[in-house]
Each structure stands twice: as structure tokens, then as C-alpha cells.
Amino acid sequence: MAITHSRHPLAAALVAAISLGLSGLAAAAQQVEPSFPSEPQSESNRVWIRYASGQKTGIKSLIQQKVDALRSAVAANKSARSARLIGAKTHYEFDNLNAVVMTLPAEVVAGLRGNKNLIVEEDPLRYPMGEFVPYGVPAVQAPDVVAAGVDGTGVKVCVIDSGLRASHEDFAGLTLSGYAPTGKTWNSDTCGHGTHVAGTIAAVGNNGKGVIGVSPGKVSLHIVKYFDGPTCGHASFASSLVDAANRCAQAGAKVINMSLGGPLSSSLESNAFAKLLSQGVLSVAAAGNSGNSSKSYPASYASVLSVAAIDANQAKASFSQFNDAVDIAAPGVDISSTYPVRGTPLTVGADSFPTLPLGGSASSTVSGALVDGGLCTAAGSWSGKIVLCARGQNTVTEKVGLVKSGGAVGMVLANNVNDPFPISGRLASSVTISLASVSKETGQQLLTRVGQAATLNPTPVYDVDSYAVMSGTSMASPHVAGVAALLFAAKPSATPTQVREAITSSALDLGAPGRDNEYGAGMVRAFEALDRLTSTSASAPN
């Protein structure tokens, strides 16, 4: 989605105040503006029509006859469809290619496709290759703070997660370090979770690639590998988490992000995070994804900032846990970020389309005609086919069940959000059909290939430069960790308690007035928090 963003009204005042108080800070960065355009709608009726040499005049005459016949038929039926709107529009005539490009009524296009003397192809869309701004970054006001000259330079954030694809194109130039247990490496990531989290914090800005982070390529990252394996499904112990957090502090991190948790508390673990707070380290953690009022740890310890998830409309995510330990909320639904995995391309006819594997898929390569299942809210007659399902209305698990009951051998899930990436996720249990996801744009292209022979290979390709859309309080937490890093950069002398208070006291109140269990203090706002933290030196009012 394209983001329209205007600079915060207090920016000018704070630029002056901050620049006076921060000796040695890098020069103020230019305001980050989104560069990825709104996604145009695919014109499936705009087609290339290739004809035999010397046949252009006859073909154009044939097309006009078909358009006139359709117009007459519509007028005779006196339907709600307006006959005067039926026509043909010629965009280009490429005589050197023996082709014309036209927009025609769907009925005419269908008729032309059946003409063995013609080759009729969709005129596909082409997009600028640019940097996509995930909605969460401007939602938390990060570009305002970067524009004010505070971009996170000089602050180290520690990410305790599944590691990092350190060679990813959107981390180029970052200062990276890390730790992994014996036999493992911190600078690799097989499940993608840690790379996605780190991208929200620090993906490089203004490089014309991928996405942009809260601190766009300016903070340094220290990575501690805590999970491993292709699914990050192996749990680890609280004692291992304490060891990881201590290693973060020893590495000089001011902020720790933990997009992880569990339902049981530990008094010693709690004491460890309280000690880290007293030593100048702010710990941030995901509130949990159970969608109930239970508590998750370490997020629910008093010394850790617990982050709930909201969507693009600032509504609480259905999965986000709610309780009296929730401190703050941040975007956590459909978050685009860096990812180290992509899928084996889906082939339809002679064309290939990018995919992302869905966890829990069968591993077998399958072939069959591609069919349009719409939203896949009911099973169809899909025996031996590959079904294209649009995301929305029911859960992915329900769609998979219906597709399987309809006899299909595979399913392709098309995203329904306007960004250039497919969703990543894992089913609660494995299934016996092959699955993959595609972006909304690719889904629209596939709709024009319905009926053609398709082959779906669910095999993932690891250690690549890729991007994905993910949801969870795991995605909300790094927004807050990134904002905390910006605040420490603005005021290096600030204590973690002061930064925490600035974040919670300046949040956008959501839900019931005042603090509540769903949103905590409300949605984090970096610029308002910066204003609060530096109010003693800023001339602007709160």
C-alpha cells in the first residue's frame, strides 16, 4: 500500500532543540518518503493480439464486427449494462511485431482466444522497482524522528531470535555482530523469523530495495541465536534466554528485542531482567499470540516492556493477548519485512510466478489445471486441480480444508493486502496437499491464466534475499524496540526507565480511555515520545 505521510508539526522546533543538545550526532537525514506506488488494477481485457503477416486490416475489421454485434445484443436485451459503453480501444499498433494492443469487452477477448489464427495475450503490468514502506513505520512516526536528525546512530539493539541472514541486501552497510551456541551460526537464519524482526528495526532506507526499518540502516545489531531449524519450532529454556540477554548487555546493547515467550514465569528470570534494567538495558517483548487474557513471559515481567499488536486501522489484533501487564501497542498485522526464504516458482503454461512456501504443506510436486476458487469459502469440484484462493473472510486453515475436501492436489493463496510480497505462515498441523502463497499482484495475474496447466512445487529455497508479510505480536515488538533505539540516540544519557516512560506517556490512547488491558497505554508514537524525552531542552510545548 502507498503511504501518504506529512511531517509532524513539532518537527521544526525539535530539529533545533535536538541539534543543539547532541554533539557528535550524524547530520540530519532527509525525511523518508514512500516510493512504492499504489498498486494499479490489472486490466485483464487489455490484450496483445498477434496476427499473420499482412492480416492487420482484416483482423481489425473482424474485431470491430464482434464489438458491434455485442453492442447490438446488449441493446436488444435492454439489460442494465449500457450498450454505449461497449467499444474497442487501440493503444498501440506494432507493425514490426504483427501485433496490436487493445482493450476490449471480455466477451470479445474470449472469442478471439478461440481463433486459431491469432495469439491473444494479456498486456501485463510492469511496476517500478523501488523501496516499499511498510505501514507500521510511518504509523509509529519513525520518519518524523529520522527527519529531525535522530536516526539511531550510535545505539546497539540486540535481537534474540532465530539468527539473521546477515548478507541480505537490506542489511548492507549495517554494523552487525552476534553469538550462537556451539555448532550454530548467528549470521544464518533457516526459519526467517529473526530476519523479519530485524528488518522492521533496521532495514536500510533509500537504497531502492525491499523495505525500510524504523531506524533505516543506522542502529547496529547484535544477534543472539535462540531458536533454530526450518520452522523455529524447537522451544528453549528460560535460563538460555537469561544467558542470551546477558550476552546482549555484555555486547553493549541498549535495547533487547524478544519476539518470543511462554506461559510460565520464573522468579530468577524476572530478577535477571530487573537487573538488566538497573544496568541500563531496556528489554522489549511480544505480549503473546493466544488471543486471550493469559500472560506471556518475559513480556509480563514488570521490568520488560510488553507489546500488543494492532492492525492498520489501529484495532487490536484478534490474536494479541490482553492483560494488566500489556504496556504499549504497535503494528503487528500484515507487516512486510526482510526474509531469507522464497518458494520454488509456480509454473502456469509457459510462465513462472514467484511464491513463498506455507508451513505444514505436503512436500510433493503436483500438477493440474489452475482453477479460481474465489475466497474458497465452500468446496468445489476440484479433483486433480490446483486451486487459487484469495485471502480473506475465512481462515487459511479453513480454506485448505475445503480445497482438500474438493479433491484438489494443491492450493495457491493470494494475498489481499496492497504490497508486493506474499504472506508467510504455518498451519497448526501438516496437510496432505501442496501449498504456497503469492502476492496480491501475482494473484491477479494468475486469474488470467485460469484453465491452463500448472505445476506447484512446495520446496522452499533458503538463504536468499527475499521479503514476506507476517503477523503477530512478534512483529509489533520490533517497532517498539526500534523507537526505543531512536530515543536513546536522541538522549544517550537517558535511563531505560526514562525512555520507557516517554514511550508510554506519549502513546496514542486507543480503546477505553486511559490505560487498558488490550492496548496498554496505546499505540507507540516516536515523535511524541521524543518530544517528551527531550522536553527540558525543546522550546515546543508537549
Short mmCIF file of C-alpha atoms in Angstrom, two decimals, residues 55-514:
data_model
loop_
_atom_site.label_atom_id
_atom_site.label_comp_id
_atom_site.label_asym_id
_atom_site.label_seq_id
_atom_site.Cartn_x
_atom_site.Cartn_y
_atom_site.Cartn_z
CA GLN A 55 -3.66 -9.53 -41.94
CA LYS A 56 -3.88 -6.39 -39.74
CA THR A 57 -6.69 -4.70 -41.66
CA GLY A 58 -8.82 -7.85 -41.77
CA ILE A 59 -8.26 -8.57 -38.07
CA LYS A 60 -9.20 -5.05 -37.00
CA SER A 61 -12.33 -5.30 -39.12
CA LEU A 62 -13.20 -8.66 -37.51
CA ILE A 63 -12.75 -7.19 -34.03
CA GLN A 64 -14.98 -4.24 -34.84
CA GLN A 65 -17.68 -6.61 -36.15
CA LYS A 66 -17.59 -8.55 -32.87
CA VAL A 67 -17.81 -5.36 -30.81
CA ASP A 68 -20.74 -4.08 -32.90
CA ALA A 69 -22.55 -7.43 -32.58
CA LEU A 70 -22.12 -7.39 -28.80
CA ARG A 71 -23.35 -3.81 -28.58
CA SER A 72 -26.46 -4.70 -30.61
CA ALA A 73 -27.15 -7.79 -28.49
CA VAL A 74 -26.91 -5.81 -25.25
CA ALA A 75 -29.18 -3.08 -26.60
CA ALA A 76 -31.76 -5.65 -27.74
CA ASN A 77 -31.81 -7.33 -24.31
CA LYS A 78 -32.35 -4.00 -22.58
CA SER A 79 -30.18 -5.11 -19.67
CA ALA A 80 -28.74 -2.85 -17.02
CA ARG A 81 -25.49 -2.89 -18.97
CA SER A 82 -25.15 0.17 -21.17
CA ALA A 83 -24.64 -0.65 -24.86
CA ARG A 84 -22.99 2.71 -25.49
CA LEU A 85 -20.14 1.82 -23.13
CA ILE A 86 -19.19 -1.23 -25.19
CA GLY A 87 -16.33 -0.44 -27.51
CA ALA A 88 -12.76 -1.09 -28.58
CA LYS A 89 -9.73 1.00 -27.70
CA THR A 90 -6.49 0.65 -29.61
CA HIS A 91 -3.41 1.52 -27.57
CA TYR A 92 -0.59 0.56 -29.93
CA GLU A 93 -0.02 -0.88 -33.40
CA PHE A 94 3.31 -2.69 -33.67
CA ASP A 95 3.61 -3.46 -37.35
CA ASN A 96 7.14 -4.86 -36.88
CA LEU A 97 5.66 -7.41 -34.47
CA ASN A 98 2.45 -8.05 -36.43
CA ALA A 99 0.54 -7.10 -33.28
CA VAL A 100 -1.89 -4.58 -31.87
CA VAL A 101 -2.64 -3.79 -28.23
CA MET A 102 -6.32 -3.20 -27.46
CA THR A 103 -8.78 -3.03 -24.57
CA LEU A 104 -11.90 -4.99 -25.49
CA PRO A 105 -15.02 -6.35 -23.81
CA ALA A 106 -14.43 -9.68 -22.06
CA GLU A 107 -16.78 -11.47 -24.46
CA VAL A 108 -14.79 -10.27 -27.45
CA VAL A 109 -11.48 -11.27 -25.86
CA ALA A 110 -12.88 -14.74 -25.15
CA GLY A 111 -13.98 -15.10 -28.76
CA LEU A 112 -10.61 -14.02 -30.11
CA ARG A 113 -8.82 -16.52 -27.89
CA GLY A 114 -10.70 -19.25 -29.74
CA ASN A 115 -9.44 -18.06 -33.13
CA LYS A 116 -6.63 -20.40 -34.18
CA ASN A 117 -5.19 -17.72 -36.49
CA LEU A 118 -4.49 -15.35 -33.60
CA ILE A 119 -2.32 -15.29 -30.49
CA VAL A 120 -4.03 -13.34 -27.72
CA GLU A 121 -2.07 -12.47 -24.57
CA GLU A 122 -2.75 -10.23 -21.60
CA ASP A 123 -0.82 -6.95 -21.63
CA PRO A 124 0.76 -7.45 -18.18
CA LEU A 125 1.53 -4.71 -15.72
CA ARG A 126 5.08 -3.58 -15.01
CA TYR A 127 5.96 -1.94 -11.70
CA PRO A 128 8.74 0.42 -10.69
CA MET A 129 11.41 -1.41 -8.74
CA GLY A 130 11.60 0.57 -5.54
CA GLU A 131 11.57 0.56 -1.80
CA PHE A 132 8.31 -0.33 -0.09
CA VAL A 133 7.40 1.46 3.15
CA PRO A 134 5.56 -0.94 5.49
CA TYR A 135 2.62 0.90 7.03
CA GLY A 136 3.91 0.35 10.56
CA VAL A 137 6.98 2.54 10.07
CA PRO A 138 5.16 5.86 9.45
CA ALA A 139 2.37 4.76 11.82
CA VAL A 140 4.84 4.90 14.72
CA GLN A 141 6.22 8.25 13.40
CA ALA A 142 9.71 6.92 12.75
CA PRO A 143 10.27 9.05 9.60
CA ASP A 144 9.50 12.20 11.60
CA VAL A 145 12.20 11.39 14.11
CA VAL A 146 14.70 10.46 11.40
CA ALA A 147 13.93 13.74 9.66
CA ALA A 148 14.66 15.56 12.91
CA GLY A 149 18.19 14.20 12.83
CA VAL A 150 17.73 11.26 15.17
CA ASP A 151 18.12 8.03 13.23
CA GLY A 152 19.51 5.58 15.79
CA THR A 153 23.18 6.10 15.03
CA GLY A 154 25.35 5.03 17.92
CA VAL A 155 22.81 2.70 19.53
CA LYS A 156 23.05 -1.08 19.56
CA VAL A 157 19.91 -3.22 19.52
CA CYS A 158 20.14 -6.89 20.42
CA VAL A 159 17.74 -9.30 18.72
CA ILE A 160 17.30 -12.65 20.47
CA ASP A 161 15.70 -14.83 17.84
CA SER A 162 16.43 -17.33 15.06
CA GLY A 163 19.55 -15.60 13.76
CA LEU A 164 19.93 -13.32 10.77
CA ARG A 165 20.67 -13.60 7.08
CA ALA A 166 23.48 -11.12 7.54
CA SER A 167 24.22 -10.97 3.81
CA HIS A 168 20.66 -9.87 2.97
CA GLU A 169 20.65 -6.92 0.59
CA ASP A 170 18.60 -4.80 3.00
CA PHE A 171 21.23 -5.06 5.77
CA ALA A 172 24.12 -3.92 3.59
CA GLY A 173 26.34 -1.48 5.46
CA LEU A 174 24.93 -2.19 8.92
CA THR A 175 27.28 -2.89 11.79
CA LEU A 176 26.48 -6.48 12.74
CA SER A 177 27.77 -8.81 15.43
CA GLY A 178 26.39 -11.82 17.20
CA TYR A 179 26.59 -15.02 19.17
CA ALA A 180 25.36 -18.56 18.62
CA PRO A 181 25.74 -21.76 20.68
CA THR A 182 28.44 -24.20 19.66
CA GLY A 183 27.73 -25.77 16.29
CA LYS A 184 25.41 -22.97 15.14
CA THR A 185 25.89 -19.60 13.45
CA TRP A 186 24.27 -16.29 14.36
CA ASN A 187 24.55 -14.90 10.83
CA SER A 188 22.28 -17.51 9.22
CA ASP A 189 18.53 -17.96 9.59
CA THR A 190 16.67 -21.00 8.35
CA CYS A 191 13.16 -20.17 9.57
CA GLY A 192 13.15 -16.45 8.72
CA HIS A 193 11.60 -15.14 11.94
CA GLY A 194 14.69 -13.34 13.20
CA THR A 195 15.48 -11.80 9.81
CA HIS A 196 11.92 -10.49 9.56
CA VAL A 197 12.07 -8.98 13.06
CA ALA A 198 15.46 -7.38 12.44
CA GLY A 199 14.23 -5.83 9.19
CA THR A 200 11.46 -3.96 10.99
CA ILE A 201 14.08 -2.48 13.29
CA ALA A 202 16.84 -1.66 10.85
CA ALA A 203 16.27 -2.45 7.14
CA VAL A 204 18.31 0.02 5.09
CA GLY A 205 16.49 3.06 3.76
CA ASN A 206 16.86 4.93 0.46
CA ASN A 207 18.57 2.02 -1.28
CA GLY A 208 15.78 1.41 -3.77
CA LYS A 209 15.30 -2.14 -2.50
CA GLY A 210 12.85 -4.06 -0.38
CA VAL A 211 11.58 -2.32 2.73
CA ILE A 212 12.64 0.27 5.28
CA GLY A 213 13.08 -0.12 9.03
CA VAL A 214 12.25 2.14 11.98
CA SER A 215 15.94 3.06 12.16
CA PRO A 216 16.80 2.82 8.45
CA GLY A 217 20.19 1.16 8.42
CA LYS A 218 21.60 3.27 11.25
CA VAL A 219 21.47 1.29 14.51
CA SER A 220 23.93 -1.53 14.95
CA LEU A 221 22.55 -5.00 15.55
CA HIS A 222 23.80 -7.73 17.85
CA ILE A 223 22.18 -11.07 17.06
CA VAL A 224 21.88 -13.90 19.56
CA LYS A 225 20.59 -17.15 18.08
CA TYR A 226 18.00 -18.64 20.42
CA PHE A 227 15.88 -20.70 18.01
CA ASP A 228 16.98 -22.75 15.04
CA GLY A 229 15.67 -25.12 12.39
CA PRO A 230 13.42 -24.57 9.37
CA THR A 231 10.31 -23.91 11.50
CA CYS A 232 11.79 -22.38 14.70
CA GLY A 233 9.58 -24.94 16.36
CA HIS A 234 12.09 -26.04 18.98
CA ALA A 235 11.48 -24.38 22.33
CA SER A 236 14.34 -23.31 24.57
CA PHE A 237 14.67 -22.65 28.30
CA ALA A 238 14.26 -19.52 30.39
CA SER A 239 17.83 -19.97 31.61
CA SER A 240 19.03 -19.90 28.00
CA LEU A 241 17.08 -16.69 27.47
CA VAL A 242 18.72 -15.10 30.51
CA ASP A 243 22.12 -16.16 29.17
CA ALA A 244 21.23 -14.61 25.80
CA ALA A 245 20.06 -11.36 27.41
CA ASN A 246 23.25 -11.15 29.48
CA ARG A 247 25.27 -11.58 26.30
CA CYS A 248 23.31 -8.69 24.78
CA ALA A 249 24.28 -6.46 27.70
CA GLN A 250 27.91 -7.59 27.52
CA ALA A 251 27.93 -6.64 23.84
CA GLY A 252 26.85 -3.10 24.71
CA ALA A 253 23.19 -3.25 23.65
CA LYS A 254 20.90 -0.55 25.00
CA VAL A 255 17.75 -2.33 23.77
CA ILE A 256 16.86 -6.02 23.64
CA ASN A 257 14.05 -7.29 21.43
CA MET A 258 12.44 -10.64 22.27
CA SER A 259 9.72 -11.69 19.86
CA LEU A 260 9.16 -14.84 21.87
CA GLY A 261 7.63 -16.03 25.13
CA GLY A 262 5.96 -18.74 27.14
CA PRO A 263 3.12 -19.12 29.67
CA LEU A 264 5.16 -19.90 32.79
CA SER A 265 7.06 -17.35 34.85
CA SER A 266 10.34 -17.76 36.69
CA SER A 267 11.38 -15.66 39.68
CA LEU A 268 15.04 -15.92 38.70
CA GLU A 269 14.30 -14.93 35.11
CA SER A 270 12.30 -11.97 36.42
CA ASN A 271 15.20 -10.96 38.66
CA ALA A 272 17.59 -11.18 35.72
CA PHE A 273 15.59 -8.74 33.61
CA ALA A 274 15.16 -6.38 36.55
CA LYS A 275 18.93 -6.38 36.96
CA LEU A 276 19.43 -5.62 33.27
CA LEU A 277 17.05 -2.67 33.62
CA SER A 278 19.12 -1.32 36.51
CA GLN A 279 22.24 -1.74 34.36
CA GLY A 280 20.86 0.49 31.61
CA VAL A 281 19.25 -2.04 29.24
CA LEU A 282 15.63 -1.75 28.11
CA SER A 283 14.03 -5.12 27.33
CA VAL A 284 11.08 -5.28 24.90
CA ALA A 285 8.99 -8.41 24.30
CA ALA A 286 5.93 -9.67 22.46
CA ALA A 287 2.76 -9.88 24.57
CA GLY A 288 1.77 -13.23 23.01
CA ASN A 289 -0.50 -14.58 20.29
CA SER A 290 -3.03 -16.71 22.18
CA GLY A 291 -5.79 -14.11 21.80
CA ASN A 292 -6.81 -14.39 25.46
CA SER A 293 -6.08 -12.76 28.83
CA SER A 294 -3.30 -15.14 29.82
CA LYS A 295 0.18 -13.75 30.39
CA SER A 296 3.32 -14.47 28.45
CA TYR A 297 6.85 -14.22 29.78
CA PRO A 298 9.24 -12.43 29.70
CA ALA A 299 6.83 -9.76 28.38
CA SER A 300 4.71 -9.75 31.54
CA TYR A 301 7.58 -9.06 33.95
CA ALA A 302 7.44 -5.52 35.36
CA SER A 303 10.93 -4.76 34.05
CA VAL A 304 10.07 -5.71 30.45
CA LEU A 305 8.02 -3.61 28.03
CA SER A 306 5.10 -5.80 26.88
CA VAL A 307 3.90 -5.06 23.33
CA ALA A 308 0.43 -5.87 21.98
CA ALA A 309 -0.39 -5.95 18.25
CA ILE A 310 -2.76 -3.71 16.29
CA ASP A 311 -3.68 -3.60 12.62
CA ALA A 312 -3.53 -0.83 10.02
CA ASN A 313 -6.83 0.56 11.37
CA GLN A 314 -5.42 0.73 14.91
CA ALA A 315 -7.70 -2.07 16.09
CA LYS A 316 -6.38 -4.79 18.39
CA ALA A 317 -5.32 -7.88 16.52
CA SER A 318 -7.58 -10.83 17.27
CA PHE A 319 -4.57 -12.95 18.28
CA SER A 320 -3.00 -10.38 20.60
CA GLN A 321 -3.04 -11.32 24.30
CA PHE A 322 -4.59 -8.80 26.68
CA ASN A 323 -3.90 -8.42 30.39
CA ASP A 324 -2.79 -5.95 33.03
CA ALA A 325 0.86 -6.40 32.02
CA VAL A 326 0.42 -5.00 28.49
CA ASP A 327 2.31 -1.70 28.31
CA ILE A 328 2.08 -0.48 24.73
CA ALA A 329 0.73 -1.41 21.28
CA ALA A 330 2.30 -1.34 17.83
CA PRO A 331 1.50 -2.52 14.29
CA GLY A 332 1.67 -6.31 14.11
CA VAL A 333 -0.79 -7.37 11.39
CA ASP A 334 0.41 -7.87 7.80
CA ILE A 335 3.88 -6.48 8.38
CA SER A 336 6.25 -6.55 5.40
CA SER A 337 9.91 -7.12 6.14
CA THR A 338 13.10 -8.89 5.16
CA TYR A 339 13.04 -12.66 4.77
CA PRO A 340 15.65 -15.29 3.85
CA VAL A 341 13.36 -17.84 2.19
CA ARG A 342 11.40 -17.98 -1.05
CA GLY A 343 9.42 -20.66 -2.79
CA THR A 344 10.09 -22.62 -5.94
CA PRO A 345 8.29 -20.73 -8.74
CA LEU A 346 4.80 -21.82 -9.73
CA THR A 347 4.58 -22.59 -13.45
CA VAL A 348 1.40 -21.95 -15.38
CA GLY A 349 1.58 -22.65 -19.07
CA ALA A 350 4.94 -21.29 -20.22
CA ASP A 351 5.19 -18.70 -17.42
CA SER A 352 6.65 -18.79 -13.92
CA PHE A 353 5.39 -16.90 -10.86
CA PRO A 354 7.16 -16.22 -7.53
CA THR A 355 5.83 -17.98 -4.44
CA LEU A 356 6.50 -18.40 -0.75
CA PRO A 357 6.05 -21.79 0.94
CA LEU A 358 3.35 -22.22 3.57
CA GLY A 359 4.40 -24.27 6.57
CA GLY A 360 2.61 -27.56 7.01
CA SER A 361 2.43 -28.19 3.27
CA ALA A 362 2.91 -31.57 1.70
CA SER A 363 6.32 -31.83 0.02
CA SER A 364 5.29 -33.36 -3.28
CA THR A 365 5.32 -31.54 -6.61
CA VAL A 366 1.83 -31.59 -8.14
CA SER A 367 0.36 -30.69 -11.50
CA GLY A 368 -3.17 -29.92 -12.63
CA ALA A 369 -5.32 -27.27 -14.21
CA LEU A 370 -5.36 -23.95 -12.36
CA VAL A 371 -8.87 -23.06 -11.18
CA ASP A 372 -10.26 -19.95 -9.49
CA GLY A 373 -11.70 -20.84 -6.10
CA GLY A 374 -12.55 -17.22 -5.20
CA LEU A 375 -12.42 -16.86 -1.42
CA CYS A 376 -12.63 -20.65 -1.05
CA THR A 377 -15.47 -20.50 1.45
CA ALA A 378 -17.01 -23.68 0.05
CA ALA A 379 -15.61 -26.79 -1.59
CA GLY A 380 -15.87 -27.06 -5.37
CA SER A 381 -15.41 -29.81 -7.92
CA TRP A 382 -11.64 -29.56 -7.91
CA SER A 383 -10.47 -33.13 -8.32
CA GLY A 384 -6.87 -33.18 -9.52
CA LYS A 385 -6.70 -29.39 -9.80
CA ILE A 386 -4.65 -26.58 -8.25
CA VAL A 387 -6.95 -24.02 -6.65
CA LEU A 388 -6.23 -20.29 -6.44
CA CYS A 389 -7.76 -18.94 -3.23
CA ALA A 390 -7.98 -15.28 -2.30
CA ARG A 391 -7.13 -14.48 1.31
CA GLY A 392 -9.99 -13.17 3.45
CA GLN A 393 -13.38 -13.99 5.03
CA ASN A 394 -12.35 -17.36 6.48
CA THR A 395 -9.07 -18.66 7.88
CA VAL A 396 -6.30 -20.16 5.80
CA THR A 397 -6.76 -23.46 7.64
CA GLU A 398 -10.45 -23.48 6.68
CA LYS A 399 -9.60 -22.73 3.06
CA VAL A 400 -7.09 -25.58 2.99
CA GLY A 401 -9.68 -27.97 4.44
CA LEU A 402 -12.26 -27.00 1.83
CA VAL A 403 -9.77 -27.23 -1.02
CA LYS A 404 -8.69 -30.66 0.15
CA SER A 405 -12.31 -31.86 0.51
CA GLY A 406 -12.95 -30.68 -3.04
CA GLY A 407 -10.33 -33.15 -4.29
CA ALA A 408 -7.63 -30.64 -5.23
CA VAL A 409 -3.95 -31.60 -5.23
CA GLY A 410 -2.66 -28.13 -4.41
CA MET A 411 -3.61 -24.63 -3.28
CA VAL A 412 -2.16 -21.20 -4.02
CA LEU A 413 -3.09 -18.48 -1.51
CA ALA A 414 -3.20 -14.94 -2.96
CA ASN A 415 -2.58 -12.11 -0.52
CA ASN A 416 -5.25 -9.43 -0.15
CA VAL A 417 -3.10 -6.50 1.02
CA ASN A 418 -1.65 -3.97 -1.36
CA ASP A 419 2.03 -4.63 -1.01
CA PRO A 420 4.38 -6.53 -3.29
CA PHE A 421 5.00 -9.54 -1.05
CA PRO A 422 3.26 -12.84 -0.23
CA ILE A 423 2.36 -13.86 3.32
CA SER A 424 4.41 -16.29 5.36
CA GLY A 425 2.80 -18.60 7.87
CA ARG A 426 2.45 -22.13 9.13
CA LEU A 427 -0.66 -24.25 9.55
CA ALA A 428 -1.35 -25.64 13.01
CA SER A 429 -0.92 -29.16 11.64
CA SER A 430 0.50 -30.64 8.44
CA VAL A 431 -1.76 -31.41 5.49
CA THR A 432 -1.56 -33.76 2.52
CA ILE A 433 -1.87 -31.19 -0.25
CA SER A 434 0.85 -28.88 -1.56
CA LEU A 435 0.59 -25.22 -0.59
CA ALA A 436 2.21 -21.89 -1.46
CA SER A 437 1.35 -18.21 -1.21
CA VAL A 438 1.70 -15.37 -3.72
CA SER A 439 1.36 -11.60 -3.59
CA LYS A 440 -1.88 -9.87 -4.48
CA GLU A 441 -0.34 -8.69 -7.75
CA THR A 442 0.68 -12.21 -8.71
CA GLY A 443 -2.76 -13.48 -7.72
CA GLN A 444 -4.35 -11.02 -10.15
CA GLN A 445 -2.04 -12.21 -12.90
CA LEU A 446 -2.90 -15.83 -12.16
CA LEU A 447 -6.60 -15.09 -12.59
CA THR A 448 -5.90 -14.51 -16.28
CA ARG A 449 -4.28 -17.96 -16.52
CA VAL A 450 -7.19 -19.98 -15.10
CA GLY A 451 -7.71 -23.19 -17.05
CA GLN A 452 -4.08 -23.59 -18.02
CA ALA A 453 -1.87 -26.45 -16.88
CA ALA A 454 0.04 -25.60 -13.70
CA THR A 455 2.80 -27.20 -11.63
CA LEU A 456 3.28 -26.41 -7.95
CA ASN A 457 6.49 -27.36 -6.17
CA PRO A 458 6.30 -26.52 -2.44
CA THR A 459 10.07 -26.84 -1.89
CA PRO A 460 11.49 -23.77 -0.12
CA VAL A 461 14.72 -22.12 -1.25
CA TYR A 462 16.85 -20.93 1.69
CA ASP A 463 19.50 -18.25 2.23
CA VAL A 464 18.23 -15.79 -0.37
CA ASP A 465 17.29 -12.12 -0.49
CA SER A 466 13.54 -12.16 -0.12
CA TYR A 467 10.64 -10.41 1.63
CA ALA A 468 7.44 -11.59 3.27
CA VAL A 469 4.32 -10.43 5.08
CA MET A 470 3.93 -11.78 8.63
CA SER A 471 1.57 -11.13 11.54
CA GLY A 472 1.98 -11.49 15.29
CA THR A 473 2.98 -9.65 18.41
CA SER A 474 6.43 -10.79 17.25
CA MET A 475 6.06 -8.19 14.50
CA ALA A 476 4.78 -5.49 16.89
CA SER A 477 7.65 -5.77 19.37
CA PRO A 478 10.44 -4.66 16.98
CA HIS A 479 8.54 -1.47 16.16
CA VAL A 480 8.81 -0.51 19.83
CA ALA A 481 12.41 -1.69 20.12
CA GLY A 482 13.29 0.45 17.10
CA VAL A 483 11.57 3.50 18.59
CA ALA A 484 13.44 2.97 21.87
CA ALA A 485 16.71 2.97 19.93
CA LEU A 486 15.80 6.29 18.32
CA LEU A 487 15.13 7.77 21.76
CA PHE A 488 18.43 6.55 23.18
CA ALA A 489 20.14 8.12 20.17
CA ALA A 490 18.41 11.41 20.91
CA LYS A 491 19.41 11.38 24.57
CA PRO A 492 22.26 8.96 25.27
CA SER A 493 22.19 9.85 28.96
CA ALA A 494 18.60 8.71 29.33
CA THR A 495 17.89 5.72 31.55
CA PRO A 496 15.75 2.81 30.34
CA THR A 497 13.05 3.90 32.79
CA GLN A 498 13.01 7.38 31.28
CA VAL A 499 12.77 6.01 27.74
CA ARG A 500 10.02 3.64 28.80
CA GLU A 501 8.08 6.44 30.48
CA ALA A 502 8.45 8.63 27.40
CA ILE A 503 7.04 5.84 25.22
CA THR A 504 4.06 5.01 27.41
CA SER A 505 3.14 8.57 28.45
CA SER A 506 3.08 9.84 24.86
CA ALA A 507 1.20 6.93 23.27
CA LEU A 508 -1.96 7.43 21.22
CA ASP A 509 -4.77 6.35 23.53
CA LEU A 510 -6.81 3.54 21.98
CA GLY A 511 -9.72 1.53 23.31
CA ALA A 512 -11.12 2.56 26.69
CA PRO A 513 -9.90 5.99 27.91
CA GLY A 514 -6.58 5.71 29.71
#
